XYZ file of C-alpha atoms in Angstrom:
482
model
C -24.750 59.949 -78.401
C -22.435 63.746 -78.997
C -21.208 66.237 -76.726
C -19.822 69.676 -77.273
C -16.286 70.286 -77.214
C -14.857 72.771 -74.274
C -18.404 74.678 -74.576
C -18.588 75.210 -77.896
C -22.047 74.482 -79.420
C -20.563 73.883 -83.066
C -18.238 71.064 -82.304
C -19.479 67.647 -81.871
C -17.925 64.205 -81.850
C -19.276 61.061 -81.690
C -20.069 58.196 -79.474
C -20.019 60.492 -76.288
C -16.134 60.560 -76.654
C -15.963 63.884 -75.467
C -18.263 63.266 -72.353
C -16.461 64.175 -68.686
C -15.362 61.207 -66.807
C -18.406 61.764 -64.085
C -20.193 59.089 -62.014
C -23.048 59.528 -64.644
C -21.066 58.726 -67.426
C -17.682 57.176 -66.798
C -15.667 56.584 -70.335
C -14.824 53.235 -68.976
C -18.365 51.788 -68.554
C -19.660 49.223 -70.142
C -22.075 51.080 -72.335
C -19.628 53.251 -73.409
C -17.195 50.637 -74.394
C -20.038 48.420 -76.527
C -20.418 51.466 -78.511
C -16.772 51.989 -79.183
C -15.628 48.347 -79.819
C -18.849 48.235 -82.306
C -17.048 50.044 -84.992
C -15.918 47.508 -87.497
C -12.572 48.808 -88.756
C -11.597 45.898 -90.593
C -7.879 45.756 -89.098
C -7.524 42.480 -87.553
C -4.396 42.122 -85.212
C -2.240 40.666 -87.896
C -2.723 44.029 -89.891
C -1.901 45.799 -86.822
C 1.353 44.130 -86.560
C 1.981 44.334 -90.525
C 1.552 48.112 -90.146
C 3.480 48.365 -87.341
C 6.690 46.456 -89.340
C 6.725 43.523 -86.315
C 5.772 40.658 -88.890
C 8.995 41.970 -91.379
C 10.889 41.907 -88.540
C 9.719 38.359 -87.538
C 10.755 37.087 -90.851
C 14.066 38.929 -90.791
C 14.911 36.868 -87.606
C 13.834 33.283 -89.187
C 15.477 34.392 -92.212
C 18.651 35.195 -89.995
C 18.101 31.649 -88.244
C 18.076 29.931 -91.956
C 21.216 31.234 -92.952
C 22.655 30.558 -90.163
C 21.763 26.860 -90.238
C 22.341 27.026 -94.261
C 26.212 27.889 -93.791
C 26.583 25.948 -90.382
C 27.148 28.058 -87.583
C 27.179 26.380 -84.566
C 24.309 26.642 -81.944
C 26.214 28.657 -79.752
C 27.404 31.040 -82.247
C 23.798 30.950 -83.808
C 21.945 31.721 -80.645
C 24.534 34.949 -80.100
C 23.529 36.408 -83.568
C 20.403 35.908 -83.378
C 19.872 37.783 -80.136
C 22.190 40.259 -81.647
C 19.665 40.838 -84.116
C 17.150 41.057 -81.571
C 18.609 43.651 -79.879
C 19.818 45.837 -82.855
C 16.349 45.720 -84.499
C 15.159 46.688 -80.899
C 17.138 49.415 -80.411
C 16.695 50.526 -84.409
C 12.815 50.799 -83.667
C 13.450 52.891 -80.219
C 15.761 55.051 -82.184
C 13.355 55.979 -84.642
C 10.579 58.375 -84.818
C 7.246 56.194 -84.673
C 6.031 57.144 -88.016
C 9.037 55.945 -89.997
C 9.832 52.750 -87.954
C 8.255 50.053 -90.182
C 9.536 51.501 -93.568
C 12.928 52.897 -92.026
C 16.002 51.939 -93.827
C 18.319 53.410 -91.010
C 18.724 49.743 -89.255
C 20.156 48.599 -92.294
C 22.416 50.945 -92.957
C 23.837 51.175 -89.647
C 24.478 46.974 -89.879
C 26.081 47.314 -93.567
C 28.382 50.253 -92.079
C 29.113 47.475 -89.359
C 29.795 44.603 -91.958
C 31.715 46.955 -93.939
C 34.047 47.298 -91.261
C 33.842 43.648 -90.226
C 34.622 42.349 -94.077
C 37.584 44.777 -94.397
C 39.237 43.161 -91.286
C 38.392 39.912 -92.430
C 40.274 40.666 -95.658
C 43.424 42.172 -93.850
C 43.834 39.778 -91.118
C 42.205 36.893 -93.534
C 44.652 34.258 -92.173
C 43.724 34.526 -88.840
C 40.239 35.099 -88.828
C 38.015 31.242 -88.231
C 35.556 30.015 -90.657
C 32.793 30.329 -87.978
C 33.689 34.396 -88.050
C 33.607 34.684 -91.766
C 30.474 32.397 -91.467
C 28.858 34.998 -89.293
C 29.909 38.104 -91.641
C 27.770 35.820 -94.604
C 24.548 35.608 -92.230
C 24.501 39.210 -90.746
C 24.639 40.059 -94.478
C 21.850 37.863 -95.493
C 20.244 39.753 -92.418
C 21.072 43.208 -93.682
C 19.539 42.068 -97.171
C 16.217 40.840 -95.244
C 15.953 44.048 -93.481
C 16.127 46.181 -96.674
C 13.522 44.054 -98.641
C 11.355 44.164 -95.216
C 11.210 47.845 -95.509
C 11.001 48.277 -99.036
C 7.875 45.641 -99.178
C 6.276 47.467 -96.120
C 6.668 50.625 -98.252
C 5.014 49.303 -101.279
C 2.540 47.004 -99.575
C 1.254 50.242 -97.160
C 0.770 52.541 -99.697
C -1.993 54.673 -100.303
C -3.160 54.412 -96.465
C -7.121 55.318 -96.352
C -7.202 58.395 -94.362
C -9.957 60.404 -92.740
C -9.336 64.444 -92.073
C -10.898 65.853 -89.083
C -10.816 69.204 -88.029
C -11.918 73.156 -89.009
C -13.356 73.054 -92.706
C -10.412 75.154 -94.271
C -7.757 73.066 -93.006
C -9.540 69.975 -93.919
C -9.938 71.242 -97.300
C -6.451 72.743 -97.321
C -4.882 69.441 -96.628
C -7.501 67.254 -99.004
C -6.123 69.503 -102.108
C -2.335 69.473 -100.687
C -2.403 65.449 -100.641
C -4.840 64.827 -103.623
C -1.845 63.230 -106.070
C 0.308 61.667 -103.183
C 1.403 58.316 -103.609
C 1.270 57.195 -99.426
C -2.434 58.088 -99.107
C -5.526 58.555 -100.002
C -8.163 61.092 -98.391
C -11.576 58.912 -98.301
C -13.253 61.733 -96.011
C -13.240 64.936 -94.365
C -15.027 66.074 -91.251
C -15.494 69.169 -89.600
C -16.820 71.185 -86.746
C -19.096 72.650 -88.110
C -22.534 71.310 -88.809
C -24.093 74.242 -90.484
C -21.309 74.243 -93.713
C -22.636 73.095 -96.922
C -21.496 69.823 -98.608
C -19.970 68.866 -101.407
C -17.123 68.642 -103.355
C -15.755 71.894 -102.701
C -16.054 71.615 -99.163
C -15.908 69.112 -96.235
C -18.058 66.107 -96.720
C -19.566 65.426 -93.211
C -19.551 66.459 -89.716
C -17.452 64.654 -86.866
C -20.408 63.089 -85.680
C -20.143 61.129 -88.665
C -16.885 59.289 -87.925
C -18.111 56.186 -86.716
C -20.348 56.011 -90.012
C -17.362 56.537 -92.540
C -15.260 54.253 -90.339
C -17.886 51.555 -91.067
C -18.029 52.461 -94.544
C -13.977 52.113 -95.238
C -11.776 49.443 -94.065
C -8.573 50.015 -92.299
C -8.849 53.763 -92.396
C -7.106 56.101 -90.104
C -8.194 59.236 -88.498
C -5.701 62.327 -88.785
C -6.945 65.370 -86.934
C -5.507 68.719 -88.011
C -3.611 71.073 -85.667
C -6.534 73.702 -83.931
C -6.614 75.249 -80.801
C -10.565 74.340 -80.342
C -9.803 70.350 -79.444
C -9.033 70.921 -76.211
C -6.978 68.261 -74.307
C -9.493 66.149 -72.823
C -11.605 65.550 -75.679
C -8.434 64.825 -77.826
C -7.496 62.266 -75.409
C -10.933 61.020 -75.299
C -11.174 60.868 -78.798
C -7.698 58.863 -78.783
C -8.951 56.432 -76.154
C -12.256 55.527 -78.552
C -10.682 55.306 -81.507
C -7.861 52.774 -79.560
C -10.413 50.881 -78.617
C -12.193 50.508 -82.005
C -8.262 49.587 -83.246
C -8.411 52.896 -85.349
C -4.907 54.924 -85.627
C -5.445 58.193 -84.851
C -2.761 60.758 -86.017
C -2.093 64.345 -84.709
C -0.914 67.036 -86.795
C 1.197 69.820 -85.949
C 2.437 73.091 -87.521
C 6.092 72.253 -87.917
C 6.447 71.002 -91.285
C 9.599 72.084 -92.110
C 10.967 70.087 -89.513
C 9.180 66.691 -90.351
C 12.455 64.957 -91.133
C 13.831 65.869 -87.726
C 11.250 65.784 -84.865
C 11.837 63.904 -82.041
C 9.188 63.348 -79.660
C 10.225 64.009 -75.903
C 8.928 65.154 -72.629
C 9.325 68.167 -70.772
C 8.057 67.697 -67.294
C 4.811 66.064 -67.453
C 4.032 67.936 -71.031
C 4.661 66.371 -74.571
C 7.006 68.282 -76.520
C 8.596 67.946 -79.869
C 12.548 68.239 -79.760
C 14.032 70.071 -83.431
C 17.357 68.657 -84.686
C 17.983 70.544 -87.505
C 20.361 68.713 -89.883
C 22.990 71.963 -90.342
C 24.142 71.834 -86.936
C 25.997 69.253 -86.781
C 29.805 69.795 -87.817
C 30.267 65.893 -89.005
C 27.038 66.606 -91.243
C 28.793 69.909 -92.462
C 32.057 68.063 -93.209
C 30.462 65.313 -94.986
C 28.644 67.425 -97.570
C 31.940 69.486 -97.915
C 33.925 66.676 -98.545
C 31.014 65.209 -100.962
C 30.714 68.809 -102.987
C 34.381 69.327 -103.630
C 35.312 65.559 -104.463
C 32.307 65.689 -107.034
C 33.142 69.349 -108.486
C 36.602 67.999 -108.935
C 35.927 65.040 -110.628
C 33.448 66.957 -112.955
C 36.140 69.570 -113.484
C 38.568 67.083 -114.954
C 35.866 65.403 -117.216
C 33.919 67.912 -118.484
C 37.487 70.150 -118.975
C 37.089 69.425 -123.112
C 32.947 70.508 -122.991
C 34.239 74.018 -121.211
C 37.112 74.594 -123.615
C 34.460 73.869 -126.390
C 31.974 76.268 -124.809
C 34.872 78.863 -124.381
C 35.856 78.861 -127.968
C 31.971 79.148 -129.086
C 31.389 82.256 -127.108
C 34.477 84.012 -127.849
C 33.419 83.143 -131.871
C 30.070 84.470 -131.224
C 30.487 87.718 -129.408
C 33.026 90.057 -128.409
C 33.391 89.963 -124.831
C 35.136 87.900 -122.015
C 33.988 84.233 -121.731
C 33.606 84.144 -118.306
C 30.787 86.484 -116.437
C 31.739 87.373 -112.882
C 28.745 88.606 -110.526
C 28.640 89.401 -106.672
C 26.425 87.532 -105.030
C 25.250 86.723 -101.458
C 26.642 83.703 -99.917
C 26.269 81.710 -96.445
C 25.583 84.115 -93.697
C 24.946 86.957 -96.192
C 28.694 87.115 -96.944
C 29.017 88.176 -100.716
C 31.356 86.174 -103.168
C 32.180 85.969 -106.894
C 30.038 83.719 -108.595
C 31.232 82.637 -112.147
C 29.491 81.693 -115.213
C 29.750 81.250 -119.009
C 28.891 84.737 -120.272
C 25.228 84.378 -122.094
C 24.692 87.923 -122.711
C 25.886 91.075 -124.687
C 28.686 93.488 -122.804
C 26.328 96.003 -121.440
C 23.351 93.779 -120.051
C 23.662 95.053 -116.602
C 23.355 98.975 -117.840
C 20.462 97.988 -119.707
C 18.608 96.505 -116.800
C 16.482 99.944 -115.836
C 15.144 100.342 -119.339
C 13.755 96.808 -119.421
C 12.614 97.031 -115.673
C 8.696 97.321 -116.933
C 8.922 93.503 -118.867
C 10.195 91.810 -116.072
C 8.528 88.187 -116.317
C 10.216 87.316 -112.656
C 8.786 86.706 -109.329
C 9.138 88.819 -106.396
C 12.627 90.930 -106.334
C 14.049 88.734 -109.071
C 14.704 90.078 -112.471
C 14.041 87.556 -115.505
C 12.707 87.799 -119.185
C 11.300 84.992 -121.099
C 12.641 86.522 -124.463
C 15.407 88.768 -122.886
C 17.043 90.642 -125.964
C 20.537 91.070 -124.233
C 20.995 87.156 -124.631
C 23.561 86.135 -127.124
C 22.646 83.312 -129.659
C 25.172 80.757 -128.055
C 23.913 82.242 -124.839
C 20.488 81.159 -125.281
C 21.405 77.554 -126.144
C 23.639 77.736 -123.044
C 21.355 78.823 -120.223
C 18.424 76.347 -121.906
C 20.568 73.558 -121.097
C 22.201 75.129 -117.830
C 25.807 74.555 -119.375
C 26.389 78.529 -118.604
C 26.422 77.383 -114.600
C 29.393 74.716 -115.476
C 32.095 77.735 -114.141
C 30.520 77.271 -110.732
C 32.281 74.391 -110.159
C 35.060 76.405 -109.481
C 32.816 78.229 -106.888
C 31.977 74.675 -105.220
C 35.693 74.104 -105.125
C 36.698 77.610 -103.717
C 34.021 76.786 -100.763
C 31.481 79.396 -101.651
C 28.961 77.006 -103.174
C 27.510 73.666 -102.919
C 26.692 71.422 -105.710
C 22.629 71.388 -103.730
C 21.524 74.260 -102.246
C 19.221 77.489 -102.350
C 19.971 79.546 -105.309
C 22.240 82.065 -105.062
C 21.255 85.589 -104.790
C 21.980 88.973 -105.627
C 22.229 91.724 -103.014
C 19.186 93.654 -104.163
C 17.401 90.509 -103.753
C 18.688 89.758 -100.463
C 18.166 93.521 -98.979
C 14.368 92.656 -99.205
C 14.412 89.622 -97.241
C 12.240 89.391 -94.331
C 13.838 87.422 -91.317
C 12.186 84.675 -92.211
C 13.257 84.560 -95.895
C 16.814 85.081 -94.518
C 16.883 81.615 -93.213
C 17.732 80.222 -96.714
C 21.030 82.184 -96.326
C 22.196 79.716 -93.467
C 23.663 77.235 -96.030
C 25.391 77.538 -98.775
C 24.260 78.545 -102.379
C 23.877 75.791 -104.881
C 24.363 75.202 -108.191
C 20.906 73.138 -108.221
C 18.037 72.730 -105.721
C 14.793 71.853 -105.286
C 13.852 75.167 -107.378
C 15.714 73.442 -109.869
C 14.080 70.633 -110.328
C 10.391 71.848 -109.249
C 10.016 74.407 -112.115
C 13.317 76.485 -112.205
C 12.048 80.246 -113.918
C 8.530 79.211 -113.918
C 8.197 79.106 -109.982
C 6.451 81.850 -107.896
C 8.754 83.801 -105.694
C 6.710 82.296 -102.648
C 7.057 78.981 -104.100
C 10.691 79.147 -104.554
C 11.192 80.392 -101.081
C 9.135 77.666 -99.767
C 11.323 75.409 -101.416
C 14.817 76.856 -100.357
C 13.428 76.814 -96.639
C 12.369 73.147 -96.828
C 15.653 72.350 -98.045
C 17.694 74.188 -95.402
C 15.370 72.328 -92.698
C 15.426 69.195 -94.055
C 18.796 68.568 -95.379
C 20.726 65.327 -95.815
C 22.918 63.574 -98.351
C 20.373 61.292 -99.569
C 18.581 64.706 -100.268
C 21.418 65.963 -102.296
C 21.849 62.712 -104.174
C 17.830 62.660 -105.369
C 18.234 66.121 -106.521
C 21.557 65.438 -108.309
C 19.783 63.026 -110.197
C 16.618 64.642 -110.880
C 18.595 67.601 -112.384
C 19.920 65.640 -115.052
C 16.329 65.096 -116.045
C 15.140 68.588 -116.068
C 18.407 69.600 -117.945
C 17.895 67.026 -120.681
C 14.212 68.066 -121.342
C 14.946 72.049 -120.791
C 11.741 72.438 -118.638
C 11.434 75.849 -117.290
C 14.882 77.122 -118.533
C 14.598 80.851 -119.950
C-alpha cells in the first residue's frame, strides 16, 4: 500500500501513488484506480464548479440576459451582448493566475473602465446615440455589478478552506504556525515524510501514509505540499494524479513568497517556470503612483495649512530653535535627499547621540529610545500623533518621497545594508508604509525589513490606498509610537 520516494526509506506516500509505472504495477491498473476513487472527499461536481467560480459566471450570464429582457433589447443585440460577456469572462479567466480566478475583481474593473468611457461618450453625443445603445450600457453596468457581487460572495463562501499540509516536519510546523490566524484557510492536519517523529501539538499530527485517512475525516479538504527537494517529479506527478482521481485539490508551494501577487506560470521548453513581473518595472505604474502621490500631497498641504501653522507656533513657544528640522536621508537608488519634519527635540540632539548610545531601544542599526530625554514637551505629542511628519508632504511634492513606501533611512543605516536589504531602496521612501501600520517602533529590525521588501515586491495602488486608510487608525490610537 505504500512505497519509498526516490530511494528514501523514511519517505512514505499512501495508496501506491509513488509506485513506478511498470508492467507489474501500472498506475492505471483497475486495482489502483479503485483504491484512489475510494477516498470520500465530500466534494461533488457542483461543489467543484462553485470552487472554480463557474457557477458564479453562469449566474452573471443569466443576470445579463434577464437585464436585457427587462430593458427591451432586441434579440440580435441581446445575443451579441451575451456573447460579448462570455468572451470577456473567458479571456479574463485565461489572463488570471489560477489561484485568484474565482474571486478576482479584475474582469469587473476592466468592464467598468470600458463602461465609463462608453457612458462619457453617450453623454457627449447623447443626441445621436440610439436608445438601443443606451440600453446596452445599462445592461453591461448590471453585468459589472453582478461580477463584483459574484466575486465577493465567492470570497465569503470559500473562506477558511480546510487544508492538509504535507512536507518536512519543520516546514509544515512553520506554515501551520504562520497560518494559524488566517481567515481564508484552516490547517486541519499536518503530515511529514519522517514516521519516527513524535506526535503532538508541537509537531506534525501524522505521517504521509495517513493522508487518505485524514481526507476521509475532513470533507472538502485540499492538500498543500511544501517546497522540498525530497519529493521527486515522478512522485509528485503520481500523487497529483491520485488526488485528482479522488477530486482533491492539490497545491504545491514555492519559495517565491515575495512575488506572490506577480507570478505567472509559463513554460520554458518542456519545463514549468514562474515568470516574475515586479510591479515597479512598469513606467505606467510609476507615473500613476507619482501623479496620485503629488495630487494627494498637494490637497493635504492646502487643507492642512492652518493646522501646520498652529503646530509651528506651538514649537516656537515651547523651546528655542527652528520650527523645521532638516536631515539627510537616503532616497531611491541610494540618492541622498533632505527630509523635512517638525522639530521635536532640543537643538543639540544630534550631538548627544553617542552619549545615549548604550540606552538604545531601537532594532538593528536604528537608534531609538522609548523615553528620549532630548524630546521636548510639544515634540512628544507630535511624535505620538505622527504630526511631526506633516512637512514631509513637501518632500512628496518635490519627488523625493512617496505617500507610501519603505521608511526613509539614514546614511549610517544604509551603509550597513546587505545586498538583500538594499532592495528596499529600489523605490522612493514613504511617509507611511507596512512598517507603520504593523507595529511601528515595536517591530524588530528583521520584521521591518521583511515588510519593506514585501511592499517593494508587491506594490499596487490598492495596497497604497489600504495602507493610507490603516494609517489613520494607527495614528489615532498612537500604537507603537515613541
